[in-house]
C-alpha cells in the first residue's frame, strides 16, 4: 500500500507513500520486498589503538568511547532485549540493578517485548550507520507489501529548544536540511513479527529496513522548503519557524547545521484510505502529525505551528495534541477529531497585543486574553476536491483530494444556563464533581461551526481561528463553547483522542490532562451531510457527550495483579500504583493525573482504552488498560489494569543510573508512555495465511482488528525516557531515549 505523511500547520501530514513520497525504501506494492531482504551487521565496527588515542582528545571523549564500544558490540536496530519499563520497583522485587539491564519484567496483565530502542544504529543498506532518534511519540503501521510490516513513528524532538539536538536530515533533494523531530519507518518481516511474542529472540532478527519517511516537505503556502536566508526568507521558509514575512521568530537558533526544524511532533495517527467503507474517508493513506507548542522570541510576531511534509491550515494554527479521522458517513466529506492546547506559545505577547489592537474588545466587552486552553472539544468537516475558495481542485492536489483545503472546524457548545446539562459548570469543574461526572453521565450539546475558516492566505497569528472560543456561539443564545475553564482563563488541556470505529458511529473518545475522559458523538451525520451539496457546510450538528471517568477517586478501580509496588516512604509506609505520585510530599493522588496517550482497541465484543499518564510521576509513570468500555448509566465504574510502569525521579533503578542503553542515564527523572497502535489486523491469520492483503483499503484493516480477541492482540506501545540523554543518545544524534514495544494482554 502507499503512504504519505501530512502535517497540519500546527498539523503536518505525511501522505503515505503517495505522490509526495515521503518515503523510504520502496514505494508500496510496485517493489515487492525482495526475497530474504535483511539488515545484517556485516562489517563490525572496529578501531585501532591509534584511532582511539586521537579520539580521546575530543570533548566528552569518555562518553563517546563508551558509546562506540556499545556500537562495536552490536546495538543494531531491534537488538536490545532489556526493557526500560518494569512491573514494580527494584527495591521491592529484588531485581538486579545494573546499567543497561531490565528490572522486574514479570507483568501480571500481559507480556511485553521491545521492537526498537532509541540510539540503536541501522545496519540496513539504505541507512547504514544512522541512529534511531527519540523520544518516540506518535506511531502507526501498515503493510508495505504482503511480507513486510512498516512501523512508522515520529520522534518528539525540540531542535535548539532543549539540551540535545537530533541529527539533521535532507528534504527536497537536499534543498533544505531539517532538524528537530523526525519521522522514520522501520520494516519488519511480517511472518516473524506475527510470532514475535511466542519466542525469546530479539527484534533485530526480523528488521528488514529503516529509513526517514520525509523526502519532500512543503510549507503552509505550498512551497517546497528551501534554504534559510539572511534576513527574511520570502520563499520556502518553514513558516512555523518564522513570521508571515519569513523572518525567524523562534527564541533560539539551530546549534548544528540545518535550515528549519520541526518542533515537538506530538502524537500522530495513521489513517489508511477509505477506512470507513468503500469510498468513505480519505482518498490517500496518510500519517497525520502535529507540532504541539513553540517558544517564540518575545519581540517578533509569528504565524503559528505548521506541518511538515504537507502543511495544512484548515485546522487553525494554535498547535495540536492529536488529530484522528472519524467516520464521515459520506463519500464527499472527511471528518477529524481535533485536540490540543490552542496556543502554547511562549513569547506570545506580540501576537496578543496585535489581536487586541486590531480587533478591539470582545463582544462581551472584555479584552481578548491569550487563547491557550480556551477551547472546547473540536472536530473538523472537510469537502473533498475543493480549493480554499470553494472552486474545483486539480485531481492531483493532495490536500484538496483529501478534504484538507476546504472545510470548517466545529466546537462543542452546550446550554450554560442553570437549566443546562451541567447547571452552568465548565468542563473541568463538571468532571471533578461526583454528583455529575459518574460513568454514564450525559451532556447534550451542539457541534457549531466556528466563525473562522481557512482561506489559504498565510497571516500572522492575531488573525487565527484560535481566538474564536472567546466569542459568542453563532446563532445560539444560551449556549457557550464548553471550554475547560471558561472564556477568560485556560483550564486543562484536551489530550489524545481516539476514533470510534464501530460501524455507523461518528465520534471519538477524548482524554484530558485533568485525568477525565469520555465519548463524544456527532449525531445524524449521514442525513445532515446528505442535506448539503457542493461547498455548502452545515452550520451545526447535534452532539452528545458521555463520561467514562470523572476526575474522581479511582484507587478502588485499579488492579495491580500482585505487582506495581513502589518504594516505601521514609516512614516505612507502603506505596503502590493505585495512586499517582507526581508529588511524594503527601499520600499521592487518588485521581488519574495528566492522561496523555489514549487509544482504543477493538475486539469482537467491544472496546478497551489504553491510558498513558504523563504526570511527572516520581515513583514510576503508569500505563493501564481499561475493562470493556461502556457508558450505561448503571452505577458501575470501569476497571483499569496496570500494564507497566516506567522511570521516576525516586525510582530505584533510575536513581542508580540505570539507562537503556547503558551510559545514557546520569540523573533520575520521570518517563512518559506516549503512543498506542493495534497491529493485530495486519497480523491476523485465517486458515494458515494472513487475512489482510497489502492492497486492501483501510476499512478491511479495521475489520480484521476487530476480529482479534483482546488477549490475542499485539498492541504496540511506546515509552519516552527523557532522562536518557547522555552517551550514545547525546553524541550520535539520537536526542533522547525510549523504546517501542509490543504488549500482548492477559486480562482476566
Ligand atoms: C522582513 O520582515 C520583517 C518582520 O516581518 C518586516 O518588518 C520587514 O519589512 C521585512 N523586510 C523586508 C526587506 O521585506
Ligand atoms: C514579553 O513581553 C511582554 C509585553 O511586552 C512582557 O509583559 C513580558 O514580561 C515579556 N516576557 C518575557 C519572557 O520577556
Ligand atoms: C457538586 O455540584 C453540586 C451542585 O451544583 C454542588 O452542590 C456541590 O457542592 C458540588 N460538589 C463539589 C465537590 O464541588
XYZ file of C-alpha atoms in Angstrom, residues 14-496:
483
model
C 2.716 12.708 5.762
C 0.968 11.186 2.817
C 1.529 7.545 3.000
C 3.817 6.850 0.142
C 1.699 8.668 -2.386
C 2.817 11.113 -4.994
C 4.734 13.066 -2.462
C 6.841 10.081 -1.481
C 7.869 10.930 1.936
C 9.325 7.746 1.843
C 11.876 5.419 2.497
C 12.713 2.271 0.747
C 10.362 1.214 -1.886
C 7.025 2.523 -2.857
C 4.464 0.028 -1.777
C 3.319 -2.785 -3.914
C 5.328 -1.903 -7.016
C 8.537 -3.025 -5.413
C 7.892 -6.255 -3.613
C 10.195 -6.668 -0.700
C 12.978 -8.755 -2.174
C 13.266 -12.336 -1.033
C 15.436 -12.517 2.040
C 15.830 -8.755 2.464
C 17.509 -8.316 5.787
C 19.542 -5.847 7.780
C 22.706 -7.640 8.816
C 25.665 -6.488 10.823
C 28.139 -7.492 8.117
C 31.041 -5.174 8.908
C 31.672 -4.919 12.627
C 32.803 -1.569 13.956
C 36.486 -1.574 14.965
C 39.164 0.983 15.609
C 42.855 0.774 16.325
C 44.648 1.995 19.450
C 45.924 4.908 17.366
C 42.360 5.877 16.405
C 41.285 5.606 19.992
C 44.217 7.752 21.111
C 43.319 10.555 18.783
C 39.580 10.283 19.595
C 40.466 10.730 23.238
C 41.254 14.388 22.507
C 37.589 15.166 21.881
C 35.346 16.804 24.416
C 33.256 14.137 26.203
C 35.764 11.540 24.964
C 34.921 9.074 27.710
C 31.220 9.157 26.902
C 31.834 8.893 23.198
C 34.239 5.980 23.504
C 31.797 4.142 25.760
C 29.106 4.655 23.137
C 31.394 3.441 20.376
C 32.037 0.298 22.376
C 28.320 -0.219 22.592
C 28.082 0.024 18.802
C 31.074 -2.270 18.371
C 29.228 -4.865 20.449
C 26.166 -4.572 18.203
C 23.432 -2.217 19.307
C 21.774 -2.527 15.913
C 18.089 -1.811 15.366
C 15.962 -4.222 17.387
C 18.912 -5.882 19.141
C 18.113 -4.543 22.617
C 16.131 -7.026 24.690
C 16.339 -5.222 28.004
C 13.159 -3.330 28.822
C 13.046 0.217 30.126
C 9.619 -0.404 31.697
C 9.091 -2.610 34.736
C 6.447 -4.339 36.849
C 7.486 -2.905 40.203
C 10.307 -1.074 41.880
C 13.606 -2.993 42.060
C 13.842 -2.346 45.798
C 10.677 -4.425 46.185
C 11.255 -7.082 43.533
C 14.946 -7.584 44.282
C 15.761 -7.332 40.577
C 19.429 -6.748 39.740
C 20.105 -3.063 39.426
C 22.729 -2.648 36.695
C 23.177 -0.080 33.940
C 21.797 -1.407 30.653
C 19.644 -4.060 32.364
C 15.913 -4.515 32.815
C 14.210 -4.712 36.203
C 11.208 -6.903 37.069
C 9.557 -7.813 33.765
C 7.069 -10.369 35.072
C 3.997 -8.328 34.151
C 0.730 -9.634 35.572
C -1.581 -8.469 32.775
C 0.368 -9.374 29.667
C 3.790 -9.827 28.096
C 5.975 -7.036 26.749
C 8.977 -7.148 24.392
C 10.855 -4.249 22.746
C 10.982 -3.911 18.959
C 13.278 -0.887 18.801
C 15.311 1.195 21.262
C 16.354 4.787 20.677
C 20.028 5.189 19.816
C 20.318 1.821 18.051
C 22.113 2.019 14.700
C 20.992 0.893 11.310
C 22.779 -1.918 9.501
C 20.307 -1.675 6.615
C 21.919 -0.701 3.321
C 19.660 2.322 2.689
C 20.522 3.957 6.017
C 23.755 2.308 7.184
C 25.013 3.844 10.426
C 22.054 6.140 11.035
C 20.731 6.140 14.578
C 17.133 5.742 15.691
C 16.089 9.145 17.054
C 13.995 9.651 20.208
C 11.861 10.336 22.004
C 9.386 8.061 20.272
C 5.912 9.547 20.065
C 3.032 9.015 17.611
C 3.124 5.686 15.764
C 1.331 3.716 13.121
C 1.929 0.678 10.921
C 0.829 -0.615 7.556
C 1.631 -3.353 5.103
C 4.406 -2.238 2.802
C 3.773 -5.428 0.866
C 2.496 -8.925 1.687
C 5.684 -9.828 3.538
C 6.551 -6.598 5.290
C 5.017 -4.514 8.064
C 6.275 -0.947 8.158
C 6.157 0.660 11.588
C 6.178 4.424 11.218
C 6.995 6.513 14.246
C 7.973 10.059 14.961
C 10.397 11.467 17.427
C 9.340 14.327 19.617
C 12.433 16.499 19.391
C 12.793 20.186 20.138
C 15.696 21.247 17.929
C 17.508 24.128 19.629
C 14.956 24.426 22.458
C 16.333 21.588 24.603
C 19.685 20.119 25.548
C 20.200 17.633 22.725
C 19.852 18.357 19.031
C 18.761 15.352 16.955
C 20.772 14.664 13.805
C 19.554 16.694 10.805
C 18.264 15.225 7.535
C 17.796 16.465 3.976
C 14.466 17.047 2.229
C 13.579 18.119 -1.299
C 16.738 16.615 -2.831
C 18.913 18.361 -0.292
C 17.434 21.829 -0.886
C 16.779 22.102 2.841
C 18.210 20.401 5.912
C 15.764 19.713 8.725
C 16.478 19.419 12.441
C 14.251 18.641 15.411
C 11.590 15.985 15.022
C 11.952 13.043 12.670
C 9.519 10.613 11.090
C 11.034 7.233 10.339
C 9.891 3.865 9.090
C 11.166 0.527 10.367
C 10.334 -2.522 8.293
C 9.736 -5.903 9.918
C 9.298 -9.300 8.333
C 5.557 -9.922 8.664
C 5.741 -13.637 9.341
C 8.412 -13.269 12.018
C 6.542 -10.379 13.583
C 3.386 -12.472 13.823
C 5.297 -14.980 16.013
C 7.422 -12.483 17.931
C 5.587 -12.885 21.236
C 5.954 -16.690 21.130
C 9.746 -16.726 21.308
C 12.622 -15.145 23.200
C 14.534 -13.784 20.221
C 15.395 -10.121 19.679
C 13.552 -7.952 17.169
C 16.749 -7.461 15.151
C 16.071 -10.927 13.665
C 13.093 -9.510 11.828
C 14.224 -5.985 10.877
C 14.460 -5.649 7.099
C 14.663 -1.878 6.606
C 14.964 1.553 8.203
C 14.711 4.989 6.637
C 13.456 8.531 7.005
C 9.851 8.899 5.884
C 10.194 12.522 4.837
C 11.563 13.079 1.386
C 9.550 16.086 0.297
C 8.334 18.851 2.543
C 6.058 21.791 1.769
C 5.238 24.848 3.799
C 1.868 26.390 4.561
C 1.912 28.264 1.254
C 2.571 25.007 -0.566
C 6.163 25.886 -1.467
C 8.860 23.238 -1.134
C 11.097 24.029 1.862
C 14.379 25.576 0.749
C 17.409 27.198 2.348
C 17.122 29.726 5.154
C 18.318 33.156 4.026
C 19.976 36.020 5.834
C 17.148 38.361 6.786
C 13.703 37.267 5.600
C 13.248 34.019 3.705
C 10.480 35.002 1.308
C 10.154 31.630 -0.423
C 10.394 28.133 1.021
C 10.508 29.059 4.717
C 9.129 26.613 7.247
C 6.502 29.096 8.411
C 6.169 27.777 11.926
C 9.767 28.930 12.495
C 9.060 32.436 11.126
C 6.512 35.218 10.867
C 4.437 35.744 7.732
C 7.324 37.632 6.060
C 9.741 34.788 6.638
C 11.633 36.427 9.488
C 12.976 33.884 12.013
C 10.714 34.008 15.100
C 11.933 31.189 17.351
C 13.736 32.231 20.515
C 16.857 30.210 19.684
C 18.862 29.455 16.568
C 19.943 25.966 15.480
C 23.175 24.809 17.085
C 24.007 22.373 14.318
C 23.721 22.988 10.601
C 20.215 22.958 9.256
C 17.725 25.388 7.806
C 14.466 24.662 9.659
C 13.246 22.398 12.365
C 10.069 20.557 13.147
C 9.126 21.348 16.697
C 7.732 18.724 19.036
C 5.925 16.446 16.629
C 3.462 15.264 19.167
C 1.055 12.447 18.732
C 0.222 11.156 15.293
C -2.376 8.916 13.791
C -2.117 6.534 10.875
C -5.084 6.892 8.542
C -5.490 4.404 5.744
C -7.526 5.386 2.711
C -11.221 4.513 2.936
C -11.078 3.217 6.481
C -14.845 3.612 6.979
C -16.026 1.637 3.984
C -15.654 1.592 0.194
C -15.272 5.211 -0.920
C -15.775 6.573 2.599
C -12.937 8.523 4.171
C -9.624 9.910 2.980
C -8.551 9.086 -0.565
C -4.905 8.579 0.368
C -3.133 6.792 3.171
C -1.620 9.294 5.476
C 0.148 9.803 8.738
C -1.195 12.924 10.351
C 1.029 14.617 12.866
C 1.317 17.964 14.528
C 3.656 20.463 16.065
C 2.372 20.918 19.555
C 3.900 24.009 21.153
C 6.602 26.570 20.472
C 8.973 29.039 22.063
C 8.950 32.256 20.094
C 11.079 35.282 20.586
C 9.187 37.888 22.606
C 9.817 40.603 20.026
C 8.742 39.063 16.746
C 5.278 38.041 15.705
C 4.744 34.578 14.227
C 2.369 32.591 12.080
C 1.791 29.629 14.381
C 2.670 25.982 14.132
C 2.760 24.470 10.702
C 3.356 20.937 9.486
C 5.933 19.283 7.633
C 5.532 17.344 4.674
C 2.303 18.937 3.692
C 1.453 21.790 5.945
C -2.293 22.114 6.384
C -4.012 25.298 7.530
C -7.637 24.178 7.814
C -7.477 23.228 11.481
C -6.165 26.710 12.521
C -2.638 27.359 13.769
C -2.729 27.005 17.529
C -0.719 23.792 17.795
C -2.276 20.374 18.334
C -2.062 17.327 20.502
C -3.671 14.804 18.218
C -5.922 14.603 15.194
C -7.624 11.428 14.126
C -10.016 10.733 11.299
C -13.591 9.868 12.278
C -16.351 8.355 10.146
C -17.909 10.973 7.785
C -20.569 8.509 6.550
C -20.388 10.369 3.229
C -18.234 9.781 0.159
C -17.814 13.534 -0.402
C -16.531 14.549 3.022
C -13.833 13.827 5.559
C -14.079 14.346 9.306
C -11.479 14.552 12.083
C -11.488 14.817 15.856
C -9.123 17.635 16.916
C -7.393 18.239 20.251
C -4.585 20.222 21.874
C -3.506 23.398 23.547
C -4.684 26.131 21.170
C -1.660 28.385 21.616
C 1.010 27.034 23.949
C 3.453 29.628 22.665
C 5.933 31.339 24.905
C 6.810 34.778 23.537
C 3.155 35.267 22.605
C 2.909 38.933 23.649
C 3.369 40.488 20.202
C 0.536 38.306 18.912
C -1.747 39.140 21.848
C -1.088 42.880 21.544
C -1.725 42.734 17.805
C -5.023 40.923 18.414
C -6.161 43.494 20.958
C -5.147 46.391 18.727
C -6.664 45.142 15.508
C -9.840 43.552 16.828
C -10.687 45.783 19.801
C -12.756 44.395 22.647
C -14.606 41.090 22.545
C -18.374 41.241 22.063
C -18.792 40.686 25.826
C -16.901 43.930 26.424
C -13.728 42.297 27.761
C -10.209 42.331 26.348
C -9.028 39.299 24.443
C -6.851 37.123 26.652
C -4.173 34.698 25.481
C -6.004 31.799 23.863
C -4.083 28.832 25.276
C -6.532 26.184 26.551
C -9.543 28.405 25.944
C -11.035 25.896 23.579
C -13.859 23.320 23.559
C -13.900 19.779 22.185
C -13.434 20.162 18.429
C -13.993 18.317 15.194
C -13.498 19.152 11.532
C -15.562 18.576 8.397
C -13.862 18.977 5.011
C -15.168 18.679 1.469
C -13.103 16.520 -0.867
C -11.841 18.030 -4.099
C -12.200 21.757 -3.377
C -9.702 24.611 -3.173
C -9.906 27.097 -0.295
C -12.254 29.361 -2.261
C -14.612 26.503 -2.994
C -13.565 26.052 -6.624
C -12.773 22.582 -8.025
C -9.210 21.493 -7.297
C -6.987 19.639 -9.749
C -7.375 15.886 -9.182
C -3.765 15.512 -8.138
C -3.854 18.146 -5.397
C -3.031 16.026 -2.383
C -4.556 18.246 0.300
C -7.695 19.036 -1.699
C -8.328 15.401 -2.687
C -8.404 14.585 0.991
C -10.693 17.427 2.051
C -7.891 19.380 3.705
C -8.164 22.704 1.862
C -11.865 23.474 2.210
C -13.616 22.807 5.476
C -14.709 24.013 8.832
C -13.852 23.378 12.461
C -16.775 22.820 14.840
C -16.696 23.339 18.585
C -18.844 21.525 21.158
C -21.211 24.062 22.731
C -23.773 23.495 25.467
C -26.544 25.372 27.233
C -24.629 27.049 30.046
C -27.636 28.368 31.916
C -28.682 26.834 35.240
C -31.149 24.700 33.324
C -28.412 23.297 31.090
C -26.961 19.785 31.383
C -24.114 20.865 33.679
C -26.075 23.562 35.555
C -23.629 26.063 34.104
C -20.388 24.287 35.014
C -17.371 24.435 32.694
C -15.708 21.196 31.704
C -13.080 20.823 34.426
C -15.407 21.740 37.276
C -18.093 19.389 35.998
C -15.701 16.455 35.755
C -14.429 16.856 39.294
C -17.906 16.688 40.816
C -19.010 13.198 41.842
C -22.666 14.175 41.665
C -22.298 14.790 37.946
C -19.290 13.014 36.495
C -20.113 9.346 37.111
C -19.670 6.749 34.373
C -22.625 7.151 32.020
C -23.397 10.810 32.764
C -24.617 12.518 29.615
C -24.115 16.083 28.369
C -26.183 17.133 25.374
C -24.768 19.796 23.117
C -24.286 21.041 19.591
C -21.300 20.986 17.280
C -21.308 24.529 15.939
C -19.136 25.888 13.116
C -16.638 28.393 14.447
C -16.637 31.782 12.666
C -13.043 31.446 11.331
C -12.352 29.444 8.235
C -9.016 28.828 6.466
C -8.805 30.823 3.220
C -5.347 29.776 2.078
C -3.597 33.000 2.930
C -0.716 32.905 5.411
C -1.098 35.630 8.019
C 0.275 36.240 11.461
C -1.324 34.624 14.439
C -3.576 37.503 15.583
C -5.896 36.546 12.716
C -6.065 32.867 13.579
C -9.122 30.799 14.459
C -7.719 30.046 17.902
C -9.321 33.238 19.271
C -12.892 32.292 18.346
C -13.625 30.450 21.565
C -13.784 33.717 23.489
C -16.713 34.773 21.275
C -20.448 34.016 21.423
C -21.576 30.768 19.797
C -23.083 31.877 16.468
C -26.874 31.737 16.492
C -27.163 30.102 19.953
C -28.165 32.488 22.707
C -27.928 30.337 25.827
C -25.056 28.255 24.541
C -21.366 28.724 25.179
C -18.317 26.874 23.891
C -17.820 24.227 26.566
C -14.262 25.304 27.430
C -12.320 23.745 30.273
C -12.427 26.844 32.487
C -14.478 29.475 30.658
C -13.650 32.370 28.364
C -11.100 34.252 30.425
C -8.557 31.678 31.527
C -7.131 28.403 30.328
C -8.061 25.170 32.110
C -6.960 21.585 31.496
C -5.793 20.660 28.018
C -7.557 18.239 25.705
C -5.075 15.407 25.242
C -5.187 12.385 22.939
